[in-house]
Amino acid sequence: MEQKYKKVAYYPGCALEGTGHSYNRSTKEVGKALGLDLVEVENWNCCGAMEVKNIDPKIQTYLSSRVMSIAANEMGFDTVMAPCNGCYHNLKKAEYDLGQDAETAEVVERLSTKAGHETYKAGQIETIHALDWIKDSLGEEGIRQRVKGGLKGLKVANYYGCMYTRPRHIFPEKDKGPGSESTLKPHYMDDLLAAAGAENVDFPLKTACCGGAHTLSDSDTSTRLVLNILRAAEASGAEVIATECPTCHSGLEMHQIRAEKKLGEKTGVKIVYFTQLLGLALGLGARQVGIHENVSDSLGFLKQKGIA
Amino acid sequence: MRPLAEIATAIDVAGRSPDAVAGATELLGLGEAVLEHWLAAHDDVPTAGAREGFRLLALHRQGAGGEPSFNACRETCRELVFHYNLITLDAAHADTARRLAMMAMVAMHLYLFISGKLESAKLGEFCCSSRPVRANAG
């Protein structure tokens, strides 16, 4: 039987070409190490993120649908993987809206025709997150078999952010009982990192808002929200916060520094992408997974723990 | 209604309460008070009803009506209830003090999230007319 998600279309999205560069690097390296193929969507565009959505949600739906149309109609894929929570959320939302709202489908058809590409139709492609990609292709046992050094009891708080599971109705594949991802208490990152040897701590703010939307309009609120997440992670016993979204990751890193400078509140917990941790567990080098590109300096700590 | 700024201070105090059950009860009530602010700012009358046995969850459900982004605090509310249950159902547990401190952090997150949203939307205590009062109180 062919392995699930062995070869998928890869939609990195804008953030992974900028602040989330190390997430892009580590995702690709982990894919290679696990024997999973990523083929980048050709000539992709922004998913519409928050900016376009705020102006006109239907244009955001069109932008996301164009990415899915290229992957499905021009490249022949039935699965597109988006590691960014914002992109993942927007593609899922576009999929839902196109299937439910005739007016949206009509606007997308009109814009697609004008832009000169085939219109994306709901159901042509499945959008998955990087967590689904690894968890559903290899599972924990597959990770255990491939782990080399492992994470050796590293205490990790897994932070999923607020867009990975919300709103529930755009993720029909979740909450399907044992084995499926939960929108109330997501666990895929916990499962993968535990399989790699990490010790996951109970972390009550794993899906709490990091204040990403306030970052520009009200930085102080964002800093206080992030500081609360960092403190809660430390109080839970975590040495590292594992992330799976470039926006959350940057927010945690930047506001950790800002909290110290502006509020005099220093926290020592490290912030690392789950793909970086997984890569290290698989025996990849720290530079290979871009640890040096993170703002949060974790290299010394990871070396001390014997992980990097 | 208790002013939002007072709620933040009260969360800190309740999280250090020597009586964990009283502290947890206070934190649950403070969570409800934060949600009441959100509803009042939207000209809604906060429900007296309960959902899954908790008014906090009913208030959250009421507040999320027509505002999907408000669901970003859904699990924060549920974690608050979870910690309340942990503490009140087994107050003699060795982890109770730690659980109470964690519950205070969860309550603080709810406070920061909702007060941030109110401030962004210039609602409630953050509307133009009340801003000087709030600034002077700070």
GROMACS .gro file of C-alpha atoms in nm:
model
  446
    1MET     CA    1   0.000   0.000   0.000
    2GLU     CA    2   0.131   0.346  -0.088
    3GLN     CA    3   0.239   0.554   0.211
    4LYS     CA    4   0.001   0.837   0.295
    5TYR     CA    5   0.135   1.186   0.216
    6LYS     CA    6   0.459   1.045   0.072
    7LYS     CA    7   0.461   1.323  -0.187
    8VAL     CA    8   0.261   1.641  -0.136
    9ALA     CA    9   0.245   1.993  -0.275
   10TYR     CA   10   0.424   2.233  -0.040
   11TYR     CA   11   0.289   2.581   0.025
   12PRO     CA   12   0.541   2.761   0.250
   13GLY     CA   13   0.360   3.097   0.247
   14CYS     CA   14   0.512   3.442   0.292
   15ALA     CA   15   0.624   3.414   0.654
   16LEU     CA   16   0.845   3.112   0.584
   17GLU     CA   17   1.038   3.317   0.330
   18GLY     CA   18   1.100   3.586   0.592
   19THR     CA   19   1.093   3.565   0.969
   20GLY     CA   20   1.005   3.196   0.960
   21HIS     CA   21   1.302   3.099   0.743
   22SER     CA   22   1.428   2.842   0.991
   23TYR     CA   23   1.085   2.675   0.993
   24ASN     CA   24   1.105   2.644   0.614
   25ARG     CA   25   1.458   2.505   0.632
   26SER     CA   26   1.382   2.257   0.909
   27THR     CA   27   1.055   2.140   0.748
   28LYS     CA   28   1.237   2.058   0.424
   29GLU     CA   29   1.526   1.888   0.604
   30VAL     CA   30   1.294   1.678   0.818
   31GLY     CA   31   1.103   1.579   0.504
   32LYS     CA   32   1.427   1.461   0.343
   33ALA     CA   33   1.534   1.272   0.654
   34LEU     CA   34   1.198   1.096   0.672
   35GLY     CA   35   1.186   1.015   0.301
   36LEU     CA   36   0.886   1.239   0.239
   37ASP     CA   37   0.879   1.451  -0.078
   38LEU     CA   38   0.775   1.814  -0.086
   39VAL     CA   39   0.712   1.982  -0.421
   40GLU     CA   40   0.670   2.357  -0.384
   41VAL     CA   41   0.356   2.505  -0.540
   42GLU     CA   42   0.467   2.694  -0.849
   43ASN     CA   43   0.419   3.070  -0.858
   44TRP     CA   44   0.226   3.071  -0.530
   45ASN     CA   45   0.080   3.387  -0.381
   46CYS     CA   46  -0.006   3.514  -0.033
   47CYS     CA   47  -0.304   3.332   0.121
   48GLY     CA   48  -0.468   3.665   0.198
   49ALA     CA   49  -0.358   3.645   0.561
   50MET     CA   50  -0.536   3.890   0.790
   51GLU     CA   51  -0.494   4.205   0.587
   52VAL     CA   52  -0.693   4.105   0.279
   53LYS     CA   53  -0.947   3.917   0.489
   54ASN     CA   54  -1.023   4.237   0.680
   55ILE     CA   55  -1.083   4.431   0.357
   56ASP     CA   56  -1.281   4.168   0.166
   57PRO     CA   57  -1.303   3.804   0.281
   58LYS     CA   58  -1.403   3.688  -0.068
   59ILE     CA   59  -1.077   3.816  -0.214
   60GLN     CA   60  -0.892   3.628   0.057
   61THR     CA   61  -1.087   3.318  -0.044
   62TYR     CA   62  -0.986   3.375  -0.405
   63LEU     CA   63  -0.617   3.415  -0.315
   64SER     CA   64  -0.619   3.090  -0.118
   65SER     CA   65  -0.817   2.915  -0.392
   66ARG     CA   66  -0.556   3.015  -0.651
   67VAL     CA   67  -0.286   2.832  -0.453
   68MET     CA   68  -0.506   2.522  -0.435
   69SER     CA   69  -0.596   2.552  -0.805
   70ILE     CA   70  -0.230   2.554  -0.911
   71ALA     CA   71  -0.150   2.257  -0.686
   72ALA     CA   72  -0.451   2.057  -0.809
   73ASN     CA   73  -0.509   2.163  -1.168
   74GLU     CA   74  -0.161   2.254  -1.289
   75MET     CA   75   0.056   2.023  -1.078
   76GLY     CA   76  -0.182   1.731  -1.034
   77PHE     CA   77  -0.165   1.702  -0.654
   78ASP     CA   78  -0.447   1.591  -0.427
   79THR     CA   79  -0.280   1.721  -0.108
   80VAL     CA   80  -0.123   2.054  -0.021
   81MET     CA   81   0.076   2.098   0.300
   82ALA     CA   82   0.093   2.439   0.468
   83PRO     CA   83   0.315   2.461   0.779
   84CYS     CA   84   0.195   2.810   0.876
   85ASN     CA   85  -0.119   2.823   1.090
   86GLY     CA   86  -0.240   3.134   0.906
   87CYS     CA   87  -0.202   2.978   0.560
   88TYR     CA   88  -0.341   2.644   0.679
   89HIS     CA   89  -0.642   2.817   0.834
   90ASN     CA   90  -0.707   3.033   0.527
   91LEU     CA   91  -0.687   2.745   0.280
   92LYS     CA   92  -0.922   2.539   0.498
   93LYS     CA   93  -1.159   2.833   0.529
   94ALA     CA   94  -1.154   2.887   0.153
   95GLU     CA   95  -1.232   2.520   0.102
   96TYR     CA   96  -1.527   2.546   0.341
   97ASP     CA   97  -1.662   2.873   0.200
   98LEU     CA   98  -1.642   2.749  -0.160
   99GLY     CA   99  -1.844   2.444  -0.066
  100GLN     CA  100  -2.104   2.634   0.134
  101ASP     CA  101  -2.150   2.975  -0.020
  102ALA     CA  102  -2.260   3.012  -0.381
  103GLU     CA  103  -2.186   3.383  -0.386
  104THR     CA  104  -1.825   3.324  -0.281
  105ALA     CA  105  -1.789   3.051  -0.545
  106GLU     CA  106  -1.918   3.290  -0.807
  107VAL     CA  107  -1.671   3.566  -0.708
  108VAL     CA  108  -1.384   3.315  -0.714
  109GLU     CA  109  -1.491   3.189  -1.056
  110ARG     CA  110  -1.505   3.544  -1.194
  111LEU     CA  111  -1.163   3.637  -1.053
  112SER     CA  112  -1.005   3.310  -1.166
  113THR     CA  113  -1.133   3.360  -1.520
  114LYS     CA  114  -1.004   3.715  -1.521
  115ALA     CA  115  -0.665   3.598  -1.392
  116GLY     CA  116  -0.655   3.327  -1.659
  117HIS     CA  117  -0.637   3.009  -1.454
  118GLU     CA  118  -0.873   2.723  -1.388
  119THR     CA  119  -1.121   2.783  -1.107
  120TYR     CA  120  -1.064   2.578  -0.794
  121LYS     CA  121  -1.365   2.367  -0.698
  122ALA     CA  122  -1.427   2.256  -0.340
  123GLY     CA  123  -1.310   1.901  -0.281
  124GLN     CA  124  -1.031   1.895  -0.540
  125ILE     CA  125  -0.752   1.900  -0.285
  126GLU     CA  126  -0.695   1.826   0.082
  127THR     CA  127  -0.511   2.089   0.285
  128ILE     CA  128  -0.299   1.956   0.570
  129HIS     CA  129  -0.066   2.106   0.829
  130ALA     CA  130   0.298   2.001   0.875
  131LEU     CA  131   0.183   1.817   1.189
  132ASP     CA  132  -0.072   1.610   0.990
  133TRP     CA  133   0.190   1.547   0.723
  134ILE     CA  134   0.439   1.381   0.960
  135LYS     CA  135   0.194   1.227   1.206
  136ASP     CA  136  -0.030   1.071   0.940
  137SER     CA  137   0.248   0.956   0.710
  138LEU     CA  138   0.477   0.788   0.966
  139GLY     CA  139   0.302   0.798   1.301
  140GLU     CA  140   0.482   0.784   1.634
  141GLU     CA  141   0.620   0.438   1.566
  142GLY     CA  142   0.775   0.559   1.240
  143ILE     CA  143   0.942   0.844   1.428
  144ARG     CA  144   1.065   0.613   1.705
  145GLN     CA  145   1.226   0.385   1.449
  146ARG     CA  146   1.413   0.673   1.287
  147VAL     CA  147   1.523   0.868   1.593
  148LYS     CA  148   1.900   0.873   1.644
  149GLY     CA  149   2.001   1.093   1.935
  150GLY     CA  150   1.650   1.167   2.053
  151LEU     CA  151   1.538   1.451   2.273
  152LYS     CA  152   1.649   1.277   2.593
  153GLY     CA  153   1.383   1.389   2.837
  154LEU     CA  154   1.381   1.749   2.717
  155LYS     CA  155   1.088   1.916   2.895
  156VAL     CA  156   0.864   2.070   2.630
  157ALA     CA  157   0.551   2.285   2.639
  158ASN     CA  158   0.376   2.243   2.306
  159TYR     CA  159   0.220   2.567   2.183
  160TYR     CA  160  -0.031   2.538   1.899
  161GLY     CA  161  -0.168   2.893   1.895
  162CYS     CA  162  -0.527   2.985   1.831
  163MET     CA  163  -0.568   2.931   1.455
  164TYR     CA  164  -0.469   2.566   1.424
  165THR     CA  165  -0.804   2.440   1.550
  166ARG     CA  166  -1.046   2.729   1.507
  167PRO     CA  167  -1.316   2.762   1.393
  168ARG     CA  168  -1.400   2.397   1.439
  169HIS     CA  169  -1.631   2.371   1.136
  170ILE     CA  170  -1.352   2.427   0.883
  171PHE     CA  171  -1.164   2.122   1.012
  172PRO     CA  172  -1.412   1.837   0.948
  173GLU     CA  173  -1.137   1.574   0.974
  174LYS     CA  174  -1.061   1.664   1.337
  175ASP     CA  175  -1.249   1.537   1.645
  176LYS     CA  176  -1.312   1.197   1.486
  177GLY     CA  177  -1.226   0.998   1.796
  178PRO     CA  178  -0.908   0.813   1.895
  179GLY     CA  179  -0.616   0.886   1.665
  180SER     CA  180  -0.760   1.201   1.512
  181GLU     CA  181  -0.655   1.550   1.608
  182SER     CA  182  -0.865   1.729   1.869
  183THR     CA  183  -0.981   2.089   1.838
  184LEU     CA  184  -1.030   2.113   2.215
  185LYS     CA  185  -0.696   1.965   2.317
  186PRO     CA  186  -0.465   1.927   2.019
  187HIS     CA  187  -0.199   1.660   2.065
  188TYR     CA  188  -0.023   1.587   1.734
  189MET     CA  189   0.286   1.789   1.828
  190ASP     CA  190   0.288   1.631   2.174
  191ASP     CA  191   0.268   1.283   2.014
  192LEU     CA  192   0.550   1.344   1.766
  193LEU     CA  193   0.788   1.501   2.015
  194ALA     CA  194   0.715   1.234   2.277
  195ALA     CA  195   0.800   0.973   2.014
  196ALA     CA  196   1.129   1.159   1.964
  197GLY     CA  197   1.206   1.132   2.337
  198ALA     CA  198   1.073   1.462   2.472
  199GLU     CA  199   0.890   1.487   2.801
  200ASN     CA  200   0.577   1.695   2.739
  201VAL     CA  201   0.457   1.905   3.031
  202ASP     CA  202   0.093   1.987   3.108
  203PHE     CA  203   0.056   2.331   2.954
  204PRO     CA  204  -0.284   2.499   2.997
  205LEU     CA  205  -0.221   2.777   2.742
  206LYS     CA  206  -0.135   2.554   2.445
  207THR     CA  207  -0.410   2.707   2.228
  208ALA     CA  208  -0.428   3.050   2.391
  209CYS     CA  209  -0.395   3.369   2.190
  210CYS     CA  210  -0.040   3.509   2.162
  211GLY     CA  211  -0.169   3.855   2.074
  212GLY     CA  212  -0.041   3.830   1.717
  213ALA     CA  213  -0.326   4.047   1.590
  214HIS     CA  214  -0.239   4.319   1.842
  215THR     CA  215   0.132   4.327   1.764
  216LEU     CA  216   0.121   4.647   1.561
  217SER     CA  217  -0.185   4.819   1.706
  218ASP     CA  218  -0.117   4.745   2.073
  219SER     CA  219   0.225   4.599   2.135
  220ASP     CA  220   0.193   4.622   2.513
  221THR     CA  221  -0.106   4.387   2.518
  222SER     CA  222   0.082   4.142   2.296
  223THR     CA  223   0.383   4.158   2.526
  224ARG     CA  224   0.171   4.090   2.833
  225LEU     CA  225  -0.009   3.798   2.663
  226VAL     CA  226   0.321   3.645   2.552
  227LEU     CA  227   0.481   3.702   2.891
  228ASN     CA  228   0.191   3.516   3.051
  229ILE     CA  229   0.241   3.224   2.809
  230LEU     CA  230   0.616   3.216   2.879
  231ARG     CA  231   0.563   3.228   3.256
  232ALA     CA  232   0.298   2.956   3.241
  233ALA     CA  233   0.533   2.737   3.037
  234GLU     CA  234   0.810   2.786   3.292
  235ALA     CA  235   0.574   2.723   3.581
  236SER     CA  236   0.472   2.400   3.404
  237GLY     CA  237   0.835   2.291   3.418
  238ALA     CA  238   0.914   2.345   3.049
  239GLU     CA  239   1.266   2.417   2.927
  240VAL     CA  240   1.149   2.472   2.570
  241ILE     CA  241   0.832   2.591   2.400
  242ALA     CA  242   0.779   2.401   2.076
  243THR     CA  243   0.596   2.598   1.805
  244GLU     CA  244   0.431   2.510   1.477
  245CYS     CA  245   0.343   2.854   1.339
  246PRO     CA  246   0.585   3.125   1.222
  247THR     CA  247   0.366   3.410   1.349
  248CYS     CA  248   0.329   3.264   1.698
  249HIS     CA  249   0.699   3.174   1.701
  250SER     CA  250   0.813   3.527   1.607
  251GLY     CA  251   0.566   3.676   1.852
  252LEU     CA  252   0.699   3.465   2.139
  253GLU     CA  253   1.060   3.545   2.049
  254MET     CA  254   1.014   3.919   1.998
  255HIS     CA  255   0.793   3.978   2.300
  256GLN     CA  256   1.020   3.770   2.522
  257ILE     CA  257   1.288   4.029   2.450
  258ARG     CA  258   1.042   4.320   2.474
  259ALA     CA  259   0.907   4.196   2.810
  260GLU     CA  260   1.259   4.206   2.949
  261LYS     CA  261   1.340   4.549   2.805
  262LYS     CA  262   1.008   4.720   2.867
  263LEU     CA  263   0.872   4.544   3.176
  264GLY     CA  264   1.196   4.415   3.330
  265GLU     CA  265   1.049   4.063   3.321
  266LYS     CA  266   1.309   3.806   3.217
  267THR     CA  267   1.211   3.454   3.117
  268GLY     CA  268   1.457   3.185   3.018
  269VAL     CA  269   1.240   2.929   2.836
  270LYS     CA  270   1.368   2.860   2.482
  271ILE     CA  271   1.148   2.887   2.174
  272VAL     CA  272   1.209   2.630   1.902
  273TYR     CA  273   1.007   2.503   1.604
  274PHE     CA  274   0.885   2.145   1.642
  275THR     CA  275   1.049   2.061   1.309
  276GLN     CA  276   1.383   2.178   1.448
  277LEU     CA  277   1.345   1.955   1.753
  278LEU     CA  278   1.237   1.664   1.538
  279GLY     CA  279   1.530   1.724   1.302
  280LEU     CA  280   1.778   1.720   1.590
  281ALA     CA  281   1.622   1.398   1.720
  282LEU     CA  282   1.664   1.245   1.375
  283GLY     CA  283   2.035   1.322   1.387
  284LEU     CA  284   2.040   1.639   1.176
  285GLY     CA  285   2.285   1.915   1.268
  286ALA     CA  286   2.181   2.234   1.446
  287ARG     CA  287   2.275   2.445   1.142
  288GLN     CA  288   2.088   2.209   0.910
  289VAL     CA  289   1.765   2.284   1.096
  290GLY     CA  290   1.842   2.656   1.132
  291ILE     CA  291   1.881   2.682   1.510
  292HIS     CA  292   2.126   2.970   1.443
  293GLU     CA  293   1.852   3.158   1.257
  294ASN     CA  294   1.615   3.175   1.553
  295VAL     CA  295   1.605   3.496   1.754
  296SER     CA  296   1.569   3.291   2.073
  297ASP     CA  297   1.922   3.163   2.131
  298SER     CA  298   1.890   2.797   2.222
  299LEU     CA  299   2.209   2.652   2.077
  300GLY     CA  300   2.413   2.655   2.398
  301PHE     CA  301   2.126   2.505   2.593
  302LEU     CA  302   2.063   2.230   2.337
  303LYS     CA  303   2.435   2.146   2.330
  304GLN     CA  304   2.443   2.131   2.708
  305LYS     CA  305   2.150   1.888   2.698
  306GLY     CA  306   2.338   1.677   2.445
  307ILE     CA  307   2.067   1.728   2.184
  308ALA     CA  308   2.252   1.952   1.933
  309MET     CA  309  -1.946   4.579   3.790
  310ARG     CA  310  -1.588   4.551   3.916
  311PRO     CA  311  -1.351   4.773   3.711
  312LEU     CA  312  -1.119   4.574   3.484
  313ALA     CA  313  -0.805   4.717   3.642
  314GLU     CA  314  -0.919   4.589   3.982
  315ILE     CA  315  -0.979   4.245   3.836
  316ALA     CA  316  -0.612   4.214   3.731
  317THR     CA  317  -0.497   4.289   4.086
  318ALA     CA  318  -0.758   4.054   4.233
  319ILE     CA  319  -0.634   3.769   4.009
  320ASP     CA  320  -0.283   3.809   4.149
  321VAL     CA  321  -0.414   3.805   4.506
  322ALA     CA  322  -0.643   3.503   4.453
  323GLY     CA  323  -0.360   3.306   4.292
  324ARG     CA  324  -0.164   3.333   4.618
  325SER     CA  325  -0.454   3.261   4.852
  326PRO     CA  326  -0.361   3.031   5.144
  327ASP     CA  327  -0.710   2.882   5.111
  328ALA     CA  328  -0.688   2.714   4.771
  329VAL     CA  329  -1.060   2.639   4.739
  330ALA     CA  330  -1.150   3.000   4.820
  331GLY     CA  331  -0.881   3.120   4.577
  332ALA     CA  332  -1.009   2.894   4.299
  333THR     CA  333  -1.368   3.006   4.359
  334GLU     CA  334  -1.257   3.369   4.348
  335LEU     CA  335  -1.063   3.312   4.022
  336LEU     CA  336  -1.364   3.147   3.860
  337GLY     CA  337  -1.576   3.447   3.964
  338LEU     CA  338  -1.315   3.687   3.827
  339GLY     CA  339  -1.324   3.503   3.496
  340GLU     CA  340  -1.700   3.553   3.491
  341ALA     CA  341  -1.653   3.921   3.573
  342VAL     CA  342  -1.419   3.967   3.276
  343LEU     CA  343  -1.674   3.805   3.044
  344GLU     CA  344  -1.950   4.025   3.190
  345HIS     CA  345  -1.745   4.328   3.082
  346TRP     CA  346  -1.730   4.197   2.727
  347LEU     CA  347  -2.106   4.138   2.718
  348ALA     CA  348  -2.195   4.470   2.878
  349ALA     CA  349  -1.972   4.652   2.627
  350HIS     CA  350  -2.181   4.487   2.355
  351ASP     CA  351  -2.508   4.590   2.522
  352ASP     CA  352  -2.589   4.232   2.618
  353VAL     CA  353  -2.728   4.128   2.954
  354PRO     CA  354  -2.492   3.862   3.097
  355THR     CA  355  -2.671   3.532   3.136
  356ALA     CA  356  -2.734   3.385   3.479
  357GLY     CA  357  -2.752   3.040   3.323
  358ALA     CA  358  -2.490   2.767   3.320
  359ARG     CA  359  -2.337   2.540   3.058
  360GLU     CA  360  -2.190   2.205   3.160
  361GLY     CA  361  -2.256   2.324   3.515
  362PHE     CA  362  -2.060   2.648   3.488
  363ARG     CA  363  -2.181   3.004   3.435
  364LEU     CA  364  -1.836   3.093   3.299
  365LEU     CA  365  -1.889   2.860   3.001
  366ALA     CA  366  -2.239   2.996   2.942
  367LEU     CA  367  -2.103   3.352   2.946
  368HIS     CA  368  -1.831   3.257   2.699
  369ARG     CA  369  -2.085   3.096   2.469
  370GLN     CA  370  -2.300   3.409   2.488
  371GLY     CA  371  -2.001   3.635   2.418
  372ALA     CA  372  -1.893   3.438   2.113
  373GLY     CA  373  -2.225   3.490   1.935
  374GLY     CA  374  -2.155   3.676   1.611
  375GLU     CA  375  -1.787   3.718   1.699
  376PRO     CA  376  -1.594   3.410   1.581
  377SER     CA  377  -1.255   3.549   1.691
  378PHE     CA  378  -1.383   3.548   2.049
  379ASN     CA  379  -1.355   3.170   2.038
  380ALA     CA  380  -0.980   3.214   2.074
  381CYS     CA  381  -1.049   3.221   2.449
  382ARG     CA  382  -1.274   2.913   2.447
  383GLU     CA  383  -1.009   2.673   2.576
  384THR     CA  384  -0.880   2.935   2.819
  385CYS     CA  385  -1.226   2.932   2.980
  386ARG     CA  386  -1.231   2.553   2.977
  387GLU     CA  387  -0.885   2.538   3.137
  388LEU     CA  388  -1.009   2.771   3.408
  389VAL     CA  389  -1.294   2.530   3.483
  390PHE     CA  390  -1.055   2.231   3.464
  391HIS     CA  391  -0.823   2.386   3.723
  392TYR     CA  392  -1.118   2.483   3.942
  393ASN     CA  393  -1.228   2.119   3.938
  394LEU     CA  394  -0.877   1.991   4.008
  395ILE     CA  395  -0.845   2.216   4.312
  396THR     CA  396  -1.192   2.188   4.460
  397LEU     CA  397  -1.236   1.814   4.408
  398ASP     CA  398  -0.904   1.725   4.572
  399ALA     CA  399  -0.789   2.022   4.777
  400ALA     CA  400  -0.550   1.808   4.980
  401HIS     CA  401  -0.349   1.711   4.672
  402ALA     CA  402   0.024   1.790   4.691
  403ASP     CA  403   0.002   1.996   4.370
  404THR     CA  404  -0.281   2.222   4.486
  405ALA     CA  405  -0.071   2.536   4.545
  406ARG     CA  406   0.094   2.495   4.204
  407ARG     CA  407  -0.244   2.435   4.042
  408LEU     CA  408  -0.384   2.750   4.199
  409ALA     CA  409  -0.090   2.955   4.070
  410MET     CA  410  -0.145   2.806   3.724
  411MET     CA  411  -0.517   2.880   3.742
  412ALA     CA  412  -0.429   3.244   3.815
  413MET     CA  413  -0.214   3.255   3.500
  414VAL     CA  414  -0.501   3.113   3.296
  415ALA     CA  415  -0.739   3.372   3.447
  416MET     CA  416  -0.485   3.645   3.370
  417HIS     CA  417  -0.474   3.529   3.008
  418LEU     CA  418  -0.850   3.559   2.982
  419TYR     CA  419  -0.831   3.907   3.134
  420LEU     CA  420  -0.552   4.019   2.897
  421PHE     CA  421  -0.720   3.873   2.590
  422ILE     CA  422  -1.059   4.030   2.657
  423SER     CA  423  -0.931   4.365   2.781
  424GLY     CA  424  -0.705   4.377   2.473
  425LYS     CA  425  -1.001   4.312   2.245
  426LEU     CA  426  -1.209   4.575   2.423
  427GLU     CA  427  -0.928   4.826   2.395
  428SER     CA  428  -0.876   4.752   2.024
  429ALA     CA  429  -1.247   4.797   1.962
  430LYS     CA  430  -1.258   5.106   2.188
  431LEU     CA  431  -1.536   4.950   2.392
  432GLY     CA  432  -1.638   4.946   2.758
  433GLU     CA  433  -1.384   5.102   2.991
  434PHE     CA  434  -1.170   5.176   2.689
  435CYS     CA  435  -1.414   5.401   2.502
  436CYS     CA  436  -1.303   5.761   2.444
  437SER     CA  437  -1.524   5.907   2.715
  438SER     CA  438  -1.404   5.673   2.989
  439ARG     CA  439  -1.035   5.672   2.896
  440PRO     CA  440  -0.941   5.973   3.115
  441VAL     CA  441  -1.112   5.811   3.413
  442ARG     CA  442  -0.920   5.489   3.356
  443ALA     CA  443  -0.591   5.673   3.300
  444ASN     CA  444  -0.633   5.867   3.625
  445ALA     CA  445  -0.726   5.552   3.814
  446GLY     CA  446  -0.405   5.383   3.693
   0.00000   0.00000   0.00000
